[in-house]
PDB file of C-alpha atoms and ligand atoms in Angstrom:
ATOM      1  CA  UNK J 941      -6.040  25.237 175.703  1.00 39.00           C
ATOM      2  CA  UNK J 942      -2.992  25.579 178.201  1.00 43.00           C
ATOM      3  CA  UNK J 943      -1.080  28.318 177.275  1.00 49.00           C
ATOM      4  CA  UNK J 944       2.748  27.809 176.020  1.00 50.00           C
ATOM      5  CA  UNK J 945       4.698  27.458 173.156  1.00 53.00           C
ATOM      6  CA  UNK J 946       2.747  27.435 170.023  1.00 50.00           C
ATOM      7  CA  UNK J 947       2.604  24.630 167.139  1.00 49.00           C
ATOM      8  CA  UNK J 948       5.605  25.538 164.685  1.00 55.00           C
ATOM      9  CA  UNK J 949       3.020  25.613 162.229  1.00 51.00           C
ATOM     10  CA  UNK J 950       1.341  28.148 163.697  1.00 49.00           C
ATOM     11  CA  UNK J 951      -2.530  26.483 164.076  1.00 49.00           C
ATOM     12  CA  UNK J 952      -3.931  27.287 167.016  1.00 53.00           C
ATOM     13  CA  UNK J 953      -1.622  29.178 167.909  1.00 52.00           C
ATOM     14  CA  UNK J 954      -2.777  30.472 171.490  1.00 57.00           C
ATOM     15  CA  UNK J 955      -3.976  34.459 171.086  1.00 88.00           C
ATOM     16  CA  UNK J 956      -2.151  36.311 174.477  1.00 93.00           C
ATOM     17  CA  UNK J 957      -2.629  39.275 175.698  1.00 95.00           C
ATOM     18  CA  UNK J 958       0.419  40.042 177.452  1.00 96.00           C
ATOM     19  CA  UNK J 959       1.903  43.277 178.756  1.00 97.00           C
ATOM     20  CA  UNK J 960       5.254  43.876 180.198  1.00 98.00           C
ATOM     21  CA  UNK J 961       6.035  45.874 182.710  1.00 97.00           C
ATOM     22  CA  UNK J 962       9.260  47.065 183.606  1.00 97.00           C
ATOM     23  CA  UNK J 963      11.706  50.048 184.676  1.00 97.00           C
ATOM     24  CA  UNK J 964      12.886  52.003 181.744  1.00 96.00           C
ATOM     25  CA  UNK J 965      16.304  49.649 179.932  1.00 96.00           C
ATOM     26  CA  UNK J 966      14.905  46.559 181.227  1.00 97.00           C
ATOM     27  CA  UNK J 967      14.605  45.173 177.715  1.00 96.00           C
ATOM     28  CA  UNK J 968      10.771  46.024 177.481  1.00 97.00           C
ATOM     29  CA  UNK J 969      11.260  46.575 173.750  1.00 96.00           C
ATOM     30  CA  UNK J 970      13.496  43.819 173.060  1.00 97.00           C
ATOM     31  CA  UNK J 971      11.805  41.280 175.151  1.00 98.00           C
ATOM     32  CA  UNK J 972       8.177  42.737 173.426  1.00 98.00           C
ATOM     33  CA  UNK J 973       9.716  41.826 169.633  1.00 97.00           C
ATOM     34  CA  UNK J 974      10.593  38.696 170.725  1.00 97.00           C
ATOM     35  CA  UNK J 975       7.319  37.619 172.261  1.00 97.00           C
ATOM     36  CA  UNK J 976       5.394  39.317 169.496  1.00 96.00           C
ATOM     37  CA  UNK J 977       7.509  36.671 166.695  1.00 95.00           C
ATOM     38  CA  UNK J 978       7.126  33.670 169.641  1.00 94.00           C
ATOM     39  CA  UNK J 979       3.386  34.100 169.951  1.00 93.00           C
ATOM     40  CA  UNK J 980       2.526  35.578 166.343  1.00 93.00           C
ATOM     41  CA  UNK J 981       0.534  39.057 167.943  1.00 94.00           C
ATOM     42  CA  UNK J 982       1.254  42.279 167.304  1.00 95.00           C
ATOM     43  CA  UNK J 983       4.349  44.130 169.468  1.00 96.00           C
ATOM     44  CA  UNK J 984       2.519  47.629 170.522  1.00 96.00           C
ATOM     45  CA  UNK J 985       5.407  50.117 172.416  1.00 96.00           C
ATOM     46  CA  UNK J 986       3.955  53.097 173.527  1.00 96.00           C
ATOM     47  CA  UNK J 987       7.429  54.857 173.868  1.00 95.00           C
ATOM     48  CA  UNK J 988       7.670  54.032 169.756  1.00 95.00           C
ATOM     49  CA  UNK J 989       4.013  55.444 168.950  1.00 95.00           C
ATOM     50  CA  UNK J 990       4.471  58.450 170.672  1.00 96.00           C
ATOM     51  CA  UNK J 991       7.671  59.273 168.906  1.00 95.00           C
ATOM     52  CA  UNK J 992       6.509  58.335 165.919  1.00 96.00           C
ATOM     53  CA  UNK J 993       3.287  61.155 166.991  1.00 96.00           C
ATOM     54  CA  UNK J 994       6.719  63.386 167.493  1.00 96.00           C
ATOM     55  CA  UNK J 995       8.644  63.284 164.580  1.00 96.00           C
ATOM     56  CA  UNK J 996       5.116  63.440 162.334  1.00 97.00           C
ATOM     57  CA  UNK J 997       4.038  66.489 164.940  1.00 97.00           C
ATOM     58  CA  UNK J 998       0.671  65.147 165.263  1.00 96.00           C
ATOM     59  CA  UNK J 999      -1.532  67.271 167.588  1.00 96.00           C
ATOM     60  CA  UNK J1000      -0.634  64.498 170.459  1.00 95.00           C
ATOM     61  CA  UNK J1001       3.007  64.516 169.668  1.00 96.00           C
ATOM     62  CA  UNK J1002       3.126  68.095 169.781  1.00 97.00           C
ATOM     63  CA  UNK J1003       1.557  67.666 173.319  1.00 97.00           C
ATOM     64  CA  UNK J1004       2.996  64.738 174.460  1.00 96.00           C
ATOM     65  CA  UNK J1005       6.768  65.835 173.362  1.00 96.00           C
ATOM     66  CA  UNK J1006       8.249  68.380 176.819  1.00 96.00           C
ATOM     67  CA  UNK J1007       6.583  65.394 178.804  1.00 96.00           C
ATOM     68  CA  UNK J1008       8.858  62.631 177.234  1.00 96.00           C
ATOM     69  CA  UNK J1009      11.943  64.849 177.060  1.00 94.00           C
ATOM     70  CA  UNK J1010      11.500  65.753 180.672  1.00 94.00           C
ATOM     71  CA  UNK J1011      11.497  62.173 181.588  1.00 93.00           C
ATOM     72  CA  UNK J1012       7.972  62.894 183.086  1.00 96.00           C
ATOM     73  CA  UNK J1013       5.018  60.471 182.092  1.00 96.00           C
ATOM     74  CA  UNK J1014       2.494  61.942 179.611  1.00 97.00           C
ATOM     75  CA  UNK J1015      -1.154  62.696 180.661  1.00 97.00           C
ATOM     76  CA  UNK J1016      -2.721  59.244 181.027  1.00 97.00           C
ATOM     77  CA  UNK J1017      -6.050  60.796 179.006  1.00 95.00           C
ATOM     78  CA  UNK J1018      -3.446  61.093 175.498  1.00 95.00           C
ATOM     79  CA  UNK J1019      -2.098  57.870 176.467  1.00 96.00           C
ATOM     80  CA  UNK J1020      -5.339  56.019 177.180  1.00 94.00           C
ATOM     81  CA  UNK J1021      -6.981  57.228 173.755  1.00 90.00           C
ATOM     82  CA  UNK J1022      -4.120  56.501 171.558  1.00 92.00           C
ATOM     83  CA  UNK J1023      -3.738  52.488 172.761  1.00 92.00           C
ATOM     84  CA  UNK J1024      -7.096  51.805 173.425  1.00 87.00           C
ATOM     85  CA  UNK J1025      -8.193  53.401 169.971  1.00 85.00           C
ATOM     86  CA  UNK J1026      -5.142  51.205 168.226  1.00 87.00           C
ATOM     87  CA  UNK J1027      -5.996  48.149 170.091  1.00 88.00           C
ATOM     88  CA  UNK J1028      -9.681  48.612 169.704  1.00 82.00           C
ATOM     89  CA  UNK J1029      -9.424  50.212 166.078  1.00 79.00           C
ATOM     90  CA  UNK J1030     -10.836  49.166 162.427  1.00 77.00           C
ATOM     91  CA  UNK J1031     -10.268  45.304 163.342  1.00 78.00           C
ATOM     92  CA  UNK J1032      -9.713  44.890 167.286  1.00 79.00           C
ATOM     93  CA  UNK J1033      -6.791  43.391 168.128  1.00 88.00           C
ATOM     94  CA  UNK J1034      -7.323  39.790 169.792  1.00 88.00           C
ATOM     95  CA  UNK J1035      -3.937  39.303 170.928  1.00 93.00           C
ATOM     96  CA  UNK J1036      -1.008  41.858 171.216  1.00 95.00           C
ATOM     97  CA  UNK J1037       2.133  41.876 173.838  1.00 96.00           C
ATOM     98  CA  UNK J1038       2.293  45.366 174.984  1.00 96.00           C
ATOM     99  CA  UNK J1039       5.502  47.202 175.784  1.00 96.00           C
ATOM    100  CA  UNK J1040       5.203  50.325 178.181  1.00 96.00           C
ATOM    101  CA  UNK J1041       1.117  50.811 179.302  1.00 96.00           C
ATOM    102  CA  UNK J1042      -0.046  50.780 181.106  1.00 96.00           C
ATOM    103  CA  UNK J1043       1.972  52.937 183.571  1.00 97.00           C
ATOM    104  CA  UNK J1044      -0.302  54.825 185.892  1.00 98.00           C
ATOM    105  CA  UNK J1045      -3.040  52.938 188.333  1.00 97.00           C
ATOM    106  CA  UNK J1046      -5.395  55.385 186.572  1.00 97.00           C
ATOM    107  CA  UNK J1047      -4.588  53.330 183.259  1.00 96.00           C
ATOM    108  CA  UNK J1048      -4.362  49.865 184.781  1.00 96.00           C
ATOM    109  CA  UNK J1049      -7.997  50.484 185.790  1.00 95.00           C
ATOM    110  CA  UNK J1050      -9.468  51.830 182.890  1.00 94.00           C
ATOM    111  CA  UNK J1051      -7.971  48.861 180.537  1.00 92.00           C
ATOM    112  CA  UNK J1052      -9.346  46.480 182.888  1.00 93.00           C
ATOM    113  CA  UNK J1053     -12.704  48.336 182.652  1.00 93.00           C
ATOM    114  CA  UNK J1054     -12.375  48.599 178.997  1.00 91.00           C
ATOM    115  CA  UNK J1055     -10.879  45.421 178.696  1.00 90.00           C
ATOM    116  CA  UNK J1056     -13.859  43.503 181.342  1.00 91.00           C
ATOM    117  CA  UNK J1057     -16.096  45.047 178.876  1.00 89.00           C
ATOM    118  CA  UNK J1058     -14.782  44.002 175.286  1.00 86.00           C
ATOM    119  CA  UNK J1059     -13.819  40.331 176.410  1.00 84.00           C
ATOM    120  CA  UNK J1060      -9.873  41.693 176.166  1.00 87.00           C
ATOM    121  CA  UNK J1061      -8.512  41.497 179.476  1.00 90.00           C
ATOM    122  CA  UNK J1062      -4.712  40.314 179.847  1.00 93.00           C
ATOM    123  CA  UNK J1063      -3.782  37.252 180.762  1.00 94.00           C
ATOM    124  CA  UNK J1064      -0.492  37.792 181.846  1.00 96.00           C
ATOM    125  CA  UNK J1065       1.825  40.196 183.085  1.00 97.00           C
ATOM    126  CA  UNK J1066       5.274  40.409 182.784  1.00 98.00           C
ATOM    127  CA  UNK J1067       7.972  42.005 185.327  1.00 98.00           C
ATOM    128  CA  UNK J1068      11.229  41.811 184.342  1.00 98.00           C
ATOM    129  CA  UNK J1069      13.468  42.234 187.059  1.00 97.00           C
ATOM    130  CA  UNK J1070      17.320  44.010 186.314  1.00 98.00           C
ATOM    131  CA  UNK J1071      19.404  45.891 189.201  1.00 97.00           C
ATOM    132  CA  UNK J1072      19.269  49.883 188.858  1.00 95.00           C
ATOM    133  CA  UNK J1073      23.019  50.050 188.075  1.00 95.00           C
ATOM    134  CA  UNK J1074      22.326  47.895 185.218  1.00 96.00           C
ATOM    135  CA  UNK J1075      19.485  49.724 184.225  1.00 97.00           C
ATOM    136  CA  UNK J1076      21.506  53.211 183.944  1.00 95.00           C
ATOM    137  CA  UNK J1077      24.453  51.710 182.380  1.00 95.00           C
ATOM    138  CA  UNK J1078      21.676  50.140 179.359  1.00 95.00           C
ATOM    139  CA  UNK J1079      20.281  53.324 178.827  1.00 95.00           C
ATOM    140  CA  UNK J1080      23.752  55.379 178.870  1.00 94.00           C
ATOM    141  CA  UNK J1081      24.937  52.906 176.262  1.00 94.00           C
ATOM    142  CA  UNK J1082      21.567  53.367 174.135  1.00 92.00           C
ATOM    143  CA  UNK J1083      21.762  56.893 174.285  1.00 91.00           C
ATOM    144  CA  UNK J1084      24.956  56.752 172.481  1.00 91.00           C
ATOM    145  CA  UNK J1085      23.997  54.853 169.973  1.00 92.00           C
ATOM    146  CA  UNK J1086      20.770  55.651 169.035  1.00 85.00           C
ATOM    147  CA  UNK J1087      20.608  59.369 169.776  1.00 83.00           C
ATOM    148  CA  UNK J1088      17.252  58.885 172.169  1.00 85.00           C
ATOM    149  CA  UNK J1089      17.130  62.500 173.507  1.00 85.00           C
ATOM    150  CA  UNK J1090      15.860  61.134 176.594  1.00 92.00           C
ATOM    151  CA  UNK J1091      18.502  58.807 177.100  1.00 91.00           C
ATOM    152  CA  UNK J1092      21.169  61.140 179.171  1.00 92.00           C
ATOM    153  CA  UNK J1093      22.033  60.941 182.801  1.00 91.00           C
ATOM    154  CA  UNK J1094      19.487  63.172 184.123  1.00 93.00           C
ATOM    155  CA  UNK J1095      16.156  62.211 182.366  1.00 94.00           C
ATOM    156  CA  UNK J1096      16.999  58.340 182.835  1.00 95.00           C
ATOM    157  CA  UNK J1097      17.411  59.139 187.025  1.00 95.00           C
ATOM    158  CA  UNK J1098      13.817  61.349 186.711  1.00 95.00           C
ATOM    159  CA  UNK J1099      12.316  58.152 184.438  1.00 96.00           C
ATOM    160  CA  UNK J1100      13.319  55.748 186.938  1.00 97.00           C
ATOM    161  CA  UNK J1101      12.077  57.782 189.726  1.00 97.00           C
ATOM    162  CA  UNK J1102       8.951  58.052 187.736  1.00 97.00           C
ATOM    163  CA  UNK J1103       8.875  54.175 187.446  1.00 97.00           C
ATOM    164  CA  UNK J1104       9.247  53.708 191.583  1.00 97.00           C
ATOM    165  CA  UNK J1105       6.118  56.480 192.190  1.00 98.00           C
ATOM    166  CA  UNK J1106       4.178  55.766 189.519  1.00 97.00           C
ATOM    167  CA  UNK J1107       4.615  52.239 187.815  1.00 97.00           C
ATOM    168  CA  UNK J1108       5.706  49.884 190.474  1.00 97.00           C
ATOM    169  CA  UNK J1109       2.792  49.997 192.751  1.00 97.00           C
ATOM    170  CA  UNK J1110       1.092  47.890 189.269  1.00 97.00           C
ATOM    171  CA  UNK J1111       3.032  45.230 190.219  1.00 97.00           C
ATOM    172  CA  UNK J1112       0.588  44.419 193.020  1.00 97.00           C
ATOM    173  CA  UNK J1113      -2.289  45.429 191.287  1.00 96.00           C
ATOM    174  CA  UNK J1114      -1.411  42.497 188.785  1.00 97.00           C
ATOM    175  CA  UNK J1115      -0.503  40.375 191.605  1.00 96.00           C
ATOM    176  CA  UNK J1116      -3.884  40.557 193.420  1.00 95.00           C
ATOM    177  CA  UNK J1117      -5.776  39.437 189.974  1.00 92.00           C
ATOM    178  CA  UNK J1118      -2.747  36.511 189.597  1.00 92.00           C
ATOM    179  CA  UNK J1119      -1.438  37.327 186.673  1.00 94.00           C
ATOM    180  CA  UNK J1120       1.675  38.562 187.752  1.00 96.00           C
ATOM    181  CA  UNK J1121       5.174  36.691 186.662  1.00 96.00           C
ATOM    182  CA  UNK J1122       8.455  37.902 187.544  1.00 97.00           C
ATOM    183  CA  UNK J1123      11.489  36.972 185.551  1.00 98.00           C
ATOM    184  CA  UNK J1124      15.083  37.733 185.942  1.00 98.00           C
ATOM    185  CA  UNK J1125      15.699  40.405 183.333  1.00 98.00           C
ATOM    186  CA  UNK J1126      19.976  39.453 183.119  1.00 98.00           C
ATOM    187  CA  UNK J1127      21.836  37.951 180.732  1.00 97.00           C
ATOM    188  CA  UNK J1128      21.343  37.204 177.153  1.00 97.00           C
ATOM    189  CA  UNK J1129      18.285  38.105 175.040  1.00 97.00           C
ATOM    190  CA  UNK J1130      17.516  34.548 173.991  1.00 98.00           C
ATOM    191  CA  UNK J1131      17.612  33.727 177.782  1.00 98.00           C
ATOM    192  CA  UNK J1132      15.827  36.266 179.175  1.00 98.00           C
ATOM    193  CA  UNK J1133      13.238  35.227 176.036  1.00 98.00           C
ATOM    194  CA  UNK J1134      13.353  31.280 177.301  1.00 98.00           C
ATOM    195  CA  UNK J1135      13.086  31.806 180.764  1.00 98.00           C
ATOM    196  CA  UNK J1136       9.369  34.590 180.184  1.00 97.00           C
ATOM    197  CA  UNK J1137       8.118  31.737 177.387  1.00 96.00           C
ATOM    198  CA  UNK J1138       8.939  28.931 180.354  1.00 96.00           C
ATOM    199  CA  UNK J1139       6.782  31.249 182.702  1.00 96.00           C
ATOM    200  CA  UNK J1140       4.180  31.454 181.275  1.00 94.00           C
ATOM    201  CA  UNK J1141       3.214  27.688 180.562  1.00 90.00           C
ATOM    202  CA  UNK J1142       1.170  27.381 183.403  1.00 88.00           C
ATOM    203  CA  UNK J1143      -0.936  30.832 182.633  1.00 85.00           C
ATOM    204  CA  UNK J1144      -4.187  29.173 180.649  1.00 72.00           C
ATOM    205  CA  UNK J1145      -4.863  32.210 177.475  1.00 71.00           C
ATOM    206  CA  UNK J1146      -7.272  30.361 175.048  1.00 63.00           C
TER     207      UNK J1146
HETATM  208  P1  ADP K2051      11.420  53.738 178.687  1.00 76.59           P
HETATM  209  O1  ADP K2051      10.661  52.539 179.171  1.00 76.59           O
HETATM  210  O2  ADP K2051      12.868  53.445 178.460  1.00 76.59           O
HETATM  211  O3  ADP K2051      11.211  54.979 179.521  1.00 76.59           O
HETATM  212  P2  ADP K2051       9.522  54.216 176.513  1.00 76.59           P
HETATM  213  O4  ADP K2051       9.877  54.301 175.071  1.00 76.59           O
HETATM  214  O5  ADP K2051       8.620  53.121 176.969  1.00 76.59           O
HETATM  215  O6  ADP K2051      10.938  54.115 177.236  1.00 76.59           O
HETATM  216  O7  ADP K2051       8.883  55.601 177.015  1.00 76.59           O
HETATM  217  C1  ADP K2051       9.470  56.838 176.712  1.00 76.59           C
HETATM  218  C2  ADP K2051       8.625  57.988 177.289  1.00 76.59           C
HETATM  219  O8  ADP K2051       7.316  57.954 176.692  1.00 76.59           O
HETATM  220  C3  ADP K2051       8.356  57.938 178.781  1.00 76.59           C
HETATM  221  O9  ADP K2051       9.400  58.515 179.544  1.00 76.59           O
HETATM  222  C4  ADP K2051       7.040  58.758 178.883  1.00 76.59           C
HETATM  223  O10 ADP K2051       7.296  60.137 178.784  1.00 76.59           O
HETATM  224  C5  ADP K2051       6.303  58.348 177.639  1.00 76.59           C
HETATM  225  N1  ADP K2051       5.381  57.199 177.872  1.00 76.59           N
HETATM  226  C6  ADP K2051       5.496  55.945 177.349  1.00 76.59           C
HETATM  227  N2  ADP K2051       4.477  55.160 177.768  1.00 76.59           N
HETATM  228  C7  ADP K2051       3.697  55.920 178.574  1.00 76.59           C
HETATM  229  C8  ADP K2051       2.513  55.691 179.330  1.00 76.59           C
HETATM  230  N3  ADP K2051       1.893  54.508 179.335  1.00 76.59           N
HETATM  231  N4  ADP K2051       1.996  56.716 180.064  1.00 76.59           N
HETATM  232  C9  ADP K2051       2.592  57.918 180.072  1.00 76.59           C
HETATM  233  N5  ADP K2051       3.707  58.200 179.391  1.00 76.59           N
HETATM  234  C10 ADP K2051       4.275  57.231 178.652  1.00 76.59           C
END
């Protein structure tokens, strides 16, 4: 079956595997919900497990924490383990729309290995696109709200520099294997929502 918008009643409703993959206040997390409700799959944010592994002080949160309030990226070994074993856990996820990994070539390869391997590859890939003045003013806006301590004017310039390095060159990864669709990250949530749902009709996910 095609992929696209699912039957409101929810039969057959295609299973994706999406990720999305983004600079940090692009509307990863937003953008993740709303595909999670649109497609009926799980929303996995590695940002929100890892905090969550913070505030419980879980041996990986513990380790993971002077990484995330740096700004830096956390070893892709903790990172690797902790999405792979949720994905892959007690009752392996078929579908899930995944906000945040992978964000190193190191863990764009292993999922593919892992997910060649298992049958759970992605089928698409989703860059949302949003200028960097944008992108700081987001995140300065966030921060005040929601308290994120690594949402302050120096830890959002390291994470985007840490994006450019690290994350972008992923974008052509994805491209090479065609799954790669680029959307224009502006403008209202239930627009930016329309206009990834619109791009990825023409992906096939069964
Ligand atoms: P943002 O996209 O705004 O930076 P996230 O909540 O996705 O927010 O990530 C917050 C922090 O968590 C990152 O700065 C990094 O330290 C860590 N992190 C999240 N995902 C990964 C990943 N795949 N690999 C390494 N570190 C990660």
């Amino acid at each position: 079956m095609p992929g696209g918008t699912p039957p409101a009643d929810g039969t057959l409703a295609p299973m994706l595997r999406a990720l999305l993959l983004a600079p940090p206040g692009a509307g990863k997390g937003t953008q993740g919900e709303q595909l999670a409700q649109v497609y009926r799959v799980p929303h996995l944010a590695t940002g929100d497990l890892l905090r969550q592994n913070v505030a419980e002080a879980t041996p990986l949160g513990q380790e993971a924490k002077g990484f995330m309030d740096r700004g830096e990226l956390v070893p892709d070994r903790l990172v690797v383990d902790m999405i792979l074993h949720r994905i892959a856990g007690e009752e392996p996820l078929a579908g899930f729309v995944l906000d945040g990994f992978p964000r190193t070539l190191t863990q764009a390869r292993q999922s593919y290995d892992w997910g060649k391997a298992k049958g759970r590859t992605f089928h698409a890939v989703i860059s949302l696109r949003v200028p960097e003045d944008e992108l700081v003013r987001r995140l300065l806006e966030r921060g005040r709200s929601s308290g994120r301590s690594d949402d302050n004017e120096e830890t959002i310039r390291n994470r985007l520099r840490v994006y450019s390095e690290h994350t972008e060159p992923l974008l052509d990864f994805y491209r090479g294997r065609d799954i790669l669709v680029e959307v224009d990250g502006t403008g209202p949530v239930p627009d930016v929502t329309a206009r990834i749902v619109d791009a990825l009709l023409p992906l096939a996910f069964p």
